[in-house]
XYZ file of C-alpha atoms in Angstrom:
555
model
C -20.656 7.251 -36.625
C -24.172 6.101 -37.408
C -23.905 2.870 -37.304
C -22.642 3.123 -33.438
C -25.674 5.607 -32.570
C -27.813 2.809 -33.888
C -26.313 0.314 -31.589
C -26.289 1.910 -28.556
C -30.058 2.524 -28.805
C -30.871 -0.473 -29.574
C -28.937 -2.141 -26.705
C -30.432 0.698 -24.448
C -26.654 2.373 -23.712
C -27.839 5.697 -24.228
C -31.031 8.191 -23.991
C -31.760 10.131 -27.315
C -31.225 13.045 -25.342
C -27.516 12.374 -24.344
C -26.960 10.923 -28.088
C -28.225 14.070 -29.677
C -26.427 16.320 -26.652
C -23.373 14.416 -28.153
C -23.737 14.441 -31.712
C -23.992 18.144 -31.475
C -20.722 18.683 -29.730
C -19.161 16.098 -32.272
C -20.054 18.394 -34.847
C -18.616 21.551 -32.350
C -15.425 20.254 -31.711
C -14.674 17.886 -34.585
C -14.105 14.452 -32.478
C -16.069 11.559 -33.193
C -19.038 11.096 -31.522
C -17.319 7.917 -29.585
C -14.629 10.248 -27.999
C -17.586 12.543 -27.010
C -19.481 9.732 -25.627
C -16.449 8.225 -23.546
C -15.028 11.312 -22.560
C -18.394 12.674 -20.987
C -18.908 9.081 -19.185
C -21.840 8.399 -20.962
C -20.094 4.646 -22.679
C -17.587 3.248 -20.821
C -14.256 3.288 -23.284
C -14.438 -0.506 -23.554
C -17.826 -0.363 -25.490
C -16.807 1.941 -28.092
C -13.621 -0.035 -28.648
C -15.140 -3.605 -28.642
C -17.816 -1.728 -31.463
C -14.612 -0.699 -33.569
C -12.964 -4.002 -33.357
C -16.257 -5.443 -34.666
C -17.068 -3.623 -37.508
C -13.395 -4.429 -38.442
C -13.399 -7.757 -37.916
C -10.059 -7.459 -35.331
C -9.580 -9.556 -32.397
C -9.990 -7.480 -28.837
C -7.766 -8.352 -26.337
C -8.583 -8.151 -22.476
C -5.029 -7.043 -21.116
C -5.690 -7.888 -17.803
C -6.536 -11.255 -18.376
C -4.285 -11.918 -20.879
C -0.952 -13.745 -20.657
C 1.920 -11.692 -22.616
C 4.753 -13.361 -24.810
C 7.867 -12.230 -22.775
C 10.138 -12.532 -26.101
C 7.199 -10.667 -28.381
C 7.694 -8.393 -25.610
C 11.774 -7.842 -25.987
C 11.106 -7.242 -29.714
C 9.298 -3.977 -28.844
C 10.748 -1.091 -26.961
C 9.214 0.709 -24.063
C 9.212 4.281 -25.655
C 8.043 2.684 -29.280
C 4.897 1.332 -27.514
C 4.329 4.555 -25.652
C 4.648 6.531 -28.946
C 2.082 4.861 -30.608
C 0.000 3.056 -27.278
C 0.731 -0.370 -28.942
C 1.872 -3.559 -26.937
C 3.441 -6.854 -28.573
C 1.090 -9.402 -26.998
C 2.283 -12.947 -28.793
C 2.948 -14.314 -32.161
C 0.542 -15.929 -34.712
C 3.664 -18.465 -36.558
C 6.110 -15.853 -37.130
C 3.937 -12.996 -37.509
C 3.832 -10.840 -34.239
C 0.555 -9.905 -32.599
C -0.150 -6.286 -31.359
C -2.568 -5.111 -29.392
C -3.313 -1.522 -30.383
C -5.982 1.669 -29.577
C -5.947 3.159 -32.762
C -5.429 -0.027 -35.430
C -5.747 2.399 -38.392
C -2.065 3.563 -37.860
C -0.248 2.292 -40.788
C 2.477 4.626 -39.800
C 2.896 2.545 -35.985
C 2.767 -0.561 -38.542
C 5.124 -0.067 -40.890
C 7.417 1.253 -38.126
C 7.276 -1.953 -36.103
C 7.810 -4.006 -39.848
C 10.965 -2.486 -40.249
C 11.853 -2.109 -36.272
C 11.149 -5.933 -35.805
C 11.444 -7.511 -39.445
C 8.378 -9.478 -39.021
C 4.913 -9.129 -40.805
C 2.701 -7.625 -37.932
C -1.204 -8.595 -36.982
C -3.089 -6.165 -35.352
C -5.660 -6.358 -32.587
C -7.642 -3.821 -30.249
C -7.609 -3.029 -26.732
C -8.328 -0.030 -25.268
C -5.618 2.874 -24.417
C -6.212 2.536 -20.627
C -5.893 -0.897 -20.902
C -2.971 -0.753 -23.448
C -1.108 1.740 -20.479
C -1.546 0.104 -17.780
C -0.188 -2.973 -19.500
C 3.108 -0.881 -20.570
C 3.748 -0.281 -16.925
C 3.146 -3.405 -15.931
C 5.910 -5.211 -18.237
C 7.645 -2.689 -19.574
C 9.240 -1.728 -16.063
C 12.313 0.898 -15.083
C 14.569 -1.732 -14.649
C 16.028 -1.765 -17.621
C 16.426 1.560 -18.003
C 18.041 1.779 -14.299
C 20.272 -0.768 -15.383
C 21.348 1.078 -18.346
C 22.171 4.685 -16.487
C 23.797 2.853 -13.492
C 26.086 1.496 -15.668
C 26.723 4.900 -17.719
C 27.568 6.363 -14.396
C 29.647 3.590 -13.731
C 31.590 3.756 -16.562
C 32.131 7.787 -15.981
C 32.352 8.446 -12.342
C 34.963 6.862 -9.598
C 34.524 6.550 -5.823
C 34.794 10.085 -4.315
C 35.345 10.897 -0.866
C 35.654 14.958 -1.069
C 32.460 16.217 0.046
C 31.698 18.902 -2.464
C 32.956 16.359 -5.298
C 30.132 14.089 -4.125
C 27.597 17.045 -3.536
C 28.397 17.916 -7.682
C 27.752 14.282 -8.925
C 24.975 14.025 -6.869
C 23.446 17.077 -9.015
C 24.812 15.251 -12.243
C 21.969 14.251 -14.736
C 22.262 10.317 -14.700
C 22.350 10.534 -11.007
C 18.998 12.551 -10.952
C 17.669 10.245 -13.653
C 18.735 7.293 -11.567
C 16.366 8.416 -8.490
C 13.855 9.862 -10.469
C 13.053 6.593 -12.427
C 13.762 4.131 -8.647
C 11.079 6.218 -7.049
C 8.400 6.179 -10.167
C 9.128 3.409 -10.417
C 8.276 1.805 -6.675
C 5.104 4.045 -6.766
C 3.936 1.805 -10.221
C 4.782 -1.263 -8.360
C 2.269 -0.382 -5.701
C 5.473 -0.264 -2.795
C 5.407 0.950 0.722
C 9.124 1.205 0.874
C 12.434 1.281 -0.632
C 15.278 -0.263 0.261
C 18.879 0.940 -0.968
C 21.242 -1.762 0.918
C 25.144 -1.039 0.398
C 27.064 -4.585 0.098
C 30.787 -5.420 -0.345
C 30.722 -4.842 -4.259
C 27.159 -3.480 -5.109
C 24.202 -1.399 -3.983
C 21.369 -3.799 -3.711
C 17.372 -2.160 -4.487
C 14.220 -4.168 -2.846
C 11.068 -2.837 -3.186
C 8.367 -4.305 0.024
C 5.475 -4.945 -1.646
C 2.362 -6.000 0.052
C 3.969 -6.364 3.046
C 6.726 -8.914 1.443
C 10.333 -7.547 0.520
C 10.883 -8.395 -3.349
C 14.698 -7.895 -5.171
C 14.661 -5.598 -7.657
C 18.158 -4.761 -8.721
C 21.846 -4.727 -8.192
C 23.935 -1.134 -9.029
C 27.406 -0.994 -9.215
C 29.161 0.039 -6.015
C 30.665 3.297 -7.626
C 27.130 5.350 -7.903
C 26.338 4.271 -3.855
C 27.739 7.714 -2.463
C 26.096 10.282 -5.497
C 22.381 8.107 -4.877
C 22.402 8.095 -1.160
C 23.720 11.968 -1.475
C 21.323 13.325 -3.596
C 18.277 11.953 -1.903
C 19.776 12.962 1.377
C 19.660 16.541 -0.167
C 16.300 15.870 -1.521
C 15.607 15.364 1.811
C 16.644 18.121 3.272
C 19.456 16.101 5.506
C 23.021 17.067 6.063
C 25.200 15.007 3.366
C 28.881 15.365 5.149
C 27.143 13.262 8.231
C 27.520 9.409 7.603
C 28.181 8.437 11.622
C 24.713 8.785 12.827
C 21.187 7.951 11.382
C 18.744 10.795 9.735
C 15.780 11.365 9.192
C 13.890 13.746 6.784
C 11.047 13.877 4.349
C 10.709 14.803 0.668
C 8.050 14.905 -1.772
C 8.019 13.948 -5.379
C 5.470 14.612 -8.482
C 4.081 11.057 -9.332
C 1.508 10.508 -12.407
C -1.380 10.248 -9.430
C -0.786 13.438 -8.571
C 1.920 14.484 -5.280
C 3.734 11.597 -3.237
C 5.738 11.926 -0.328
C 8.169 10.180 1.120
C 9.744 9.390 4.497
C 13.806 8.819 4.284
C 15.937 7.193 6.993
C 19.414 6.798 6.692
C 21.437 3.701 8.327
C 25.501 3.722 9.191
C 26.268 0.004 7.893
C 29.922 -1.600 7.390
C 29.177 -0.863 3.622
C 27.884 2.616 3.854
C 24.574 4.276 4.423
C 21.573 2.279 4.053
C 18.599 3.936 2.825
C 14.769 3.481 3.393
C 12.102 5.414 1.910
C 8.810 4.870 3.169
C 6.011 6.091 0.519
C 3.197 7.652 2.350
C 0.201 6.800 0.360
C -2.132 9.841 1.178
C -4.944 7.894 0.365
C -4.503 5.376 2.999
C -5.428 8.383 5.692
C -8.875 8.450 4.194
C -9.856 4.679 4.246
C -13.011 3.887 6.343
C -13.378 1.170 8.533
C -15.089 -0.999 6.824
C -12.393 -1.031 3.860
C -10.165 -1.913 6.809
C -11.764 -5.556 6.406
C -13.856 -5.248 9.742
C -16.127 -8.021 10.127
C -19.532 -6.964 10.881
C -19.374 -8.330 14.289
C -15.706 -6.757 15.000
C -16.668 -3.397 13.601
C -20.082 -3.608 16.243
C -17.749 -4.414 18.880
C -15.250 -1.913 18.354
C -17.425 1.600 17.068
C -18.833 1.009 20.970
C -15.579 2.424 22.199
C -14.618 5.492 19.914
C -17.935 6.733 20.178
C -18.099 7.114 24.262
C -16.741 10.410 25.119
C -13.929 9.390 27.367
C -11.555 6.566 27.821
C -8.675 4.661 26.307
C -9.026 3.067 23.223
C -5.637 0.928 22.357
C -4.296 -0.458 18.888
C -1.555 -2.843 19.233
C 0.429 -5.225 16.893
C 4.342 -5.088 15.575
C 5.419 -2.804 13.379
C 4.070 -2.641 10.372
C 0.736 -3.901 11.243
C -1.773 -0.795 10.050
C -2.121 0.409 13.377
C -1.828 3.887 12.377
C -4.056 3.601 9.119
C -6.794 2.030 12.025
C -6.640 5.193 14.084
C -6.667 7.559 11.243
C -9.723 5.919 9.807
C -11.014 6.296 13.455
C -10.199 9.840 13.539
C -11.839 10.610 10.249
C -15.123 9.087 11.959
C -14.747 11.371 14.825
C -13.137 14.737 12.847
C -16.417 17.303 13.501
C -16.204 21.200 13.845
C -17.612 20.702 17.066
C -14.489 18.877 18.399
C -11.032 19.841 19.233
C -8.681 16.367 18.033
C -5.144 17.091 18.833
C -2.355 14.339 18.174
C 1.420 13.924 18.579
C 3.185 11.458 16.467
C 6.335 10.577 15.838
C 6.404 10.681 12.722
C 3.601 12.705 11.499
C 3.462 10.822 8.712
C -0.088 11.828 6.804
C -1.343 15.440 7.165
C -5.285 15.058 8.070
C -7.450 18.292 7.437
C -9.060 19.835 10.161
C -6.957 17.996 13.173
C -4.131 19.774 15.046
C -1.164 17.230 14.632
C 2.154 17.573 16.770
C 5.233 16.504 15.710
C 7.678 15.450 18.490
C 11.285 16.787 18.309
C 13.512 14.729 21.185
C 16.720 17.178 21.388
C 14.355 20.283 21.908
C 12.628 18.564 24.664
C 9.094 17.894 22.684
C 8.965 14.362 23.962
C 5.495 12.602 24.031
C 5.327 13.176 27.366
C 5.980 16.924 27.188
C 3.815 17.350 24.196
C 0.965 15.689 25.862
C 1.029 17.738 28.862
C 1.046 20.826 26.669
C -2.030 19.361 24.760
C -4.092 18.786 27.845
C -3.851 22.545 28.582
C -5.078 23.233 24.938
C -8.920 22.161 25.727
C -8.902 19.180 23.786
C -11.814 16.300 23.398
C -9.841 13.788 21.357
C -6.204 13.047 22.015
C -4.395 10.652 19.658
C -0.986 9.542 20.822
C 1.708 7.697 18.236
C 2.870 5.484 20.610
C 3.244 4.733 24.528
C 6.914 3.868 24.659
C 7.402 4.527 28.593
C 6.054 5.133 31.687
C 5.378 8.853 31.864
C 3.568 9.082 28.292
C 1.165 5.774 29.670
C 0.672 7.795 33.214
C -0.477 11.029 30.994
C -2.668 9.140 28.963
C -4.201 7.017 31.532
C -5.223 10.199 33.503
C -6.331 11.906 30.656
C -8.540 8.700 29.549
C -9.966 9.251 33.515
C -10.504 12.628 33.458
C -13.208 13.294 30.132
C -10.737 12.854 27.760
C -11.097 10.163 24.649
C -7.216 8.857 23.781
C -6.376 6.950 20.704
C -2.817 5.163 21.027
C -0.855 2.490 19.812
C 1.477 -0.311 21.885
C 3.581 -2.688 20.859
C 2.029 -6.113 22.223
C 1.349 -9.356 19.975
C -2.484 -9.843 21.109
C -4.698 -7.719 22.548
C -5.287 -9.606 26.697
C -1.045 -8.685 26.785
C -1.499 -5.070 26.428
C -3.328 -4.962 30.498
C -0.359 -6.561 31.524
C 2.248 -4.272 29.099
C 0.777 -1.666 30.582
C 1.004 -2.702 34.471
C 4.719 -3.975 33.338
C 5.357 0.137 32.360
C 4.175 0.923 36.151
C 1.248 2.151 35.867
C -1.252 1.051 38.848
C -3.284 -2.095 37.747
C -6.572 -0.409 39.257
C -5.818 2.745 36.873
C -5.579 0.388 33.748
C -8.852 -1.423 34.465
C -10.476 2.040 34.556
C -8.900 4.146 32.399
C -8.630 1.810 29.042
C -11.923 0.577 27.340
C -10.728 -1.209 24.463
C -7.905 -2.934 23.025
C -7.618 -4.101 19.372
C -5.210 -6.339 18.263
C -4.981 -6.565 14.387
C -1.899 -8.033 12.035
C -1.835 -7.419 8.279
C -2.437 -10.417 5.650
C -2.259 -10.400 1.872
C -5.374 -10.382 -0.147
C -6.042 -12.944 -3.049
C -6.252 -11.486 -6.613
C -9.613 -11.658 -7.745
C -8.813 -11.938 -11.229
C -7.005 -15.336 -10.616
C -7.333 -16.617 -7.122
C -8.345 -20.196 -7.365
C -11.063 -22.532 -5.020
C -9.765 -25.952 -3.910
C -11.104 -28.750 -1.919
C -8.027 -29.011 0.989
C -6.872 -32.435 2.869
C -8.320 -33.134 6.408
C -4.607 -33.340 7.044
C -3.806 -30.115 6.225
C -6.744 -28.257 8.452
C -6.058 -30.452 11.489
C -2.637 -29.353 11.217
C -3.779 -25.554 10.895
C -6.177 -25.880 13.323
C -8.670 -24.892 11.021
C -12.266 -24.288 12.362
C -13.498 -27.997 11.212
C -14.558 -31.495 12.630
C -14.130 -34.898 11.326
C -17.391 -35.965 9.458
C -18.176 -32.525 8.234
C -18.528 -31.519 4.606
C -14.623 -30.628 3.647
C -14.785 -26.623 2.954
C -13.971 -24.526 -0.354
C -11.380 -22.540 0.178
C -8.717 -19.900 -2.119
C -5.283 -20.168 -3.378
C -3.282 -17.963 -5.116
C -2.133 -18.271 -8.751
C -0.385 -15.489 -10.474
C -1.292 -13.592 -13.637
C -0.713 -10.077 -14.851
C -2.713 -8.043 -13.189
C -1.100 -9.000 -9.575
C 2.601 -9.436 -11.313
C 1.927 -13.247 -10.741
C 2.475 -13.071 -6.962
C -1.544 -14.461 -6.569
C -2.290 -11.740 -4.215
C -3.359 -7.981 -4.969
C -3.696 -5.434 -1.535
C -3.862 -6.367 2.010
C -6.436 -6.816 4.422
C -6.513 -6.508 8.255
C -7.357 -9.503 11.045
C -8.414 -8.148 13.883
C -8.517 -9.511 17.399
C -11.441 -6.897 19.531
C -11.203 -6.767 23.536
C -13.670 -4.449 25.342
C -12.437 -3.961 28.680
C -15.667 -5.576 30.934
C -15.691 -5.310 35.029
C -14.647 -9.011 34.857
C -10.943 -8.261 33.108
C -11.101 -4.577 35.033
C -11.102 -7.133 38.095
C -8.178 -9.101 36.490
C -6.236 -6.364 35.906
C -5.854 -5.251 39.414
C -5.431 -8.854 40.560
C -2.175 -8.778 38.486
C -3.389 -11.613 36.472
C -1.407 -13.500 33.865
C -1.938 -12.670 30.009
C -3.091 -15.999 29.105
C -5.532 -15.546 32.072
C -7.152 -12.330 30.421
C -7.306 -14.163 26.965
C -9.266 -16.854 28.643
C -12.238 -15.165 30.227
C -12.037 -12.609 27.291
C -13.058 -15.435 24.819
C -15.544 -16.556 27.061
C -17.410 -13.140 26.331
C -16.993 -13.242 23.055
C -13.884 -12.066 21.450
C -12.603 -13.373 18.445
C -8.796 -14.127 18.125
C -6.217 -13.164 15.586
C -6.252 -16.409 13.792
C -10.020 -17.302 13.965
C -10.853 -13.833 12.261
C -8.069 -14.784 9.456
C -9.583 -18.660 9.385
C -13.085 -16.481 8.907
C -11.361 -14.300 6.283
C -9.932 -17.548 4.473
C -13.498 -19.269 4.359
C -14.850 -16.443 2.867
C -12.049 -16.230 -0.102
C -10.438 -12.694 0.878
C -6.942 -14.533 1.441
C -5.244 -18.159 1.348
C -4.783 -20.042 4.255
C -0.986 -20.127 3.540
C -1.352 -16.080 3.906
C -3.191 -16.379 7.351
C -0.322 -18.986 8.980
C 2.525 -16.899 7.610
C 1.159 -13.944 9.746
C -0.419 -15.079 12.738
C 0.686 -17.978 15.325
């Protein structure tokens, strides 16, 4: 491809050196000296296709940003786009208008002619792009829809246990879970919900923190789908009085996921939630935790001393285990013995010695952590303090040269001195032993492909309590939209908001006084710290998320 050589040295994309590196193994391997070039990461794939769609005087189409015809859309069908990475993106009159990475496929044209009896316009986009776009609209629910109801049609209700066991092996059933499962993991979901009702089995995927319907099945596939993933998961099938727990992992396009499985007696039946452990989320730094510069200061003070008690509280949900993991990965040397014991363990982290409890064999937290002190450890990490033994353990341990990472379950950060005097531990011991308590919730984060500014009302900020006085310039501020690329919800990821309370001799004082909560908060602010909902007003000024997001998750 001359002509493309020529243009990328004269728009400075490559070195004569890589070009001629290139054009070599082009001639080697028989693939155009574009594929060479993209697949070695010298041009990005975007620059070779806008070039194509030049010289043949095609439109190219930005997928991300562009807004798809739903009905071009049902002309097409998932698989026929795969086949020939195509996607229907609108119509031109009554012609319809494809996107496509390789336009010179008169055999993917004439197919969609006759498949869709309309004359067909082609355009270019690139294959990742083109992909990415086929997961995004053309989803499993249709497909879901379609075996459900096959199984429907074949199978009844069975209650004989080996009956159920041998549809729950059946194809469609195994097809049913497969596709559920991809298809949370393309949807970017932290769980899945399988909810049996009177007359069907209701899916939700929670999706950025926010629940979201996906589907109803019918009522006769509940028992073979919640009995083959309890055997996927390893739990015992002919048990439907009690809850269980187990674990299973699945091959995903990313690479391995795995997932967490609890099981629910309900008047209806079993309900089902998988929680997908992201393995990625384990590795996250700090600073991709949305730390404010002055938070993260505040906070690295404490996990770097080599003893004390360093606390993470918030409800469930909040990211308080993703905080101490990214803590730990800080901390993880050769030189330094971490030991945890979780409850789950939910991520495996290399190079840590993690302890799962196991209540009917006696490996309670307390009993685990009394084991672990007699392992020589420097950093102890404890799931949660859910009583008064596991808070006595820690709090010696955090006295006696021993840095402890744990979570409680507190709204703000000045209740978790008095949670822990509550528990029974001596308000002197708390004042020493903990140096640090960290508050955080979890808040959506705008899409930066659509997210929006606006000038808001003085009515609306006074009634947020927004950081603003009367007379002052009115501030720019974010609001979501919706468009492809965030499945028109307006926001994409989450961020954290983070309330940070060192422990200083003047709330070590207050804690053995037995002082109030809202007394703590007080003379905490005083030296600095920054609440929940002034780090999220922060976070709204500087466009990470909408105000809306902020007052939905903080009081």
């Amino acid at each position: 491809m001359p002509q493309f050589s020529d243009y990328l040295l004269a728009n400075g994309l490559v070195t004569s050196s890589d070009l001629e590196q290139s054009l070599q193994e082009s001639r080697s391997t028989g693939r155009t000296l574009g594929q060479v070039l993209v697949d070695r990461g010298i041009v990005p794939e975007v620059t070779l296709v806008k070039f194509v769609a030049a010289q043949l005087g095609m439109p190219f189409y930005e997928l991300a940003d562009l807004t798809i015809d739903g009905s071009a859309l049902a002309l097409v069908t998932g698989p026929m786009c795969r086949r020939y990475s195509l996607i229907p993106v609108g119509f031109d009159q009554d012609r319809l208008i494809v996107a496509m990475s390789d336009p010179s496929n008169v055999v993917a044209l004439d197919d969609l002619r006759s498949t869709t009896g309309r004359d067909v316009v082609a355009g270019v986009s690139t294959r990742t792009d083109i992909v990415a776009s086929i997961n995004r609209h053309y989803r499993s629910e249709g497909e879901l829809d379609d075996i459900s109801l096959a199984i429907d049609a074949e199978e009844e209700v069975f209650e004989d246990l080996s009956t159920i066991k041998q549809v729950s092996e059946d194809a469609p059933i195994v097809k049913y879970v497969n596709l559920l499962i991809t298809q949370a993991i393309n949807d970017r979901a932290s769980d899945i919900h399988l909810e049996p009702t009177e007359h069907d089995l209701r899916v939700r995927f929670r999706i950025d923190g926010v629940l979201h319907e996906v589907m109803h099945s019918p009522k006769s596939i509940q028992h073979g789908v919640i009995s083959r993933l309890k055997i996927m998961a390893d739990m015992n099938i002919a048990e439907r009085r009690i809850p269980q727990d187990g674990r299973l992992s699945v091959n995903a396009p990313g690479g391995k996921v795995d997932l967490r499985v609890a099981t629910l007696p309900t008047v209806w039946g079993e309900k089902v939630v998988m929680r997908i452990l992201d393995n990625s989320t384990a590795m996250l730094t700090l600073e991709q935790l949305g730390f404010s510069a002055y938070n993260y200061e505040r906070f690295s003070r404490s996990f770097t001393k080599p003893y004390g008690m360093l606390l993470v509280v918030g409800p469930t949900g909040s990211g308080k285990s993703t905080t101490l993991y990214a803590t730990l990965n800080i901390l993880n040397r050769p030189e330094v013995n971490i030991i945890t014991v979780e409850d789950p363990v939910e991520y495996r982290l290399p190079g840590i010695n993690q302890v799962q409890t196991h209540v009917k064999a006696g490996l309670t937290f307390a009993a685990a952590l009394r084991s672990i002190l007699r392992s020589d450890p420097d950093i102890v990490l404890i799931g949660e303090v859910r009583d008064y033994e596991t808070a006595q353990i820690a709090v010696e341990s955090a006295l006696t040269g021993h840095l402890v990472l744990t979570t409680l379950h507190t709204n703000d950060a000045p209740s978790a001195v008095t949670r822990l005097v509550e528990m029974g531990v001596e308000p002197f011991l708390v004042g020493s032993a903990v140096d640090c308590v960290l508050a955080q919730r979890l808040a959506r984060r705008l899409c930066s492909k659509c997210k929006e500014p606006y000038t808001p009302v003085p009515d609306v900020l006074i009634a947020a309590r927004f950081p603003w006085q009367e007379g002052e310039p009115l501030p720019t501020l974010y609001q979501a939209v919706g468009c492809p690329q965030c499945s028109r919800t307006g926001y994409r990821g989450r961020l954290a908001l983070h309330e940070i309370m060192p422990i200083t001799p003047a709330i070590e004082r207050l804690a053995a006084e037995r002082a109030s909560a809202n007394q703590v908060e007080q003379v905490a602010k005083e030296q600095g710290m920054i609440s929940l909902r002034d780090d999220g007003m922060a976070k709204v000024l500087s466009g990470l998320t909408s105000l809306e997001e902020v007052l939905r998750v903080v009081v």
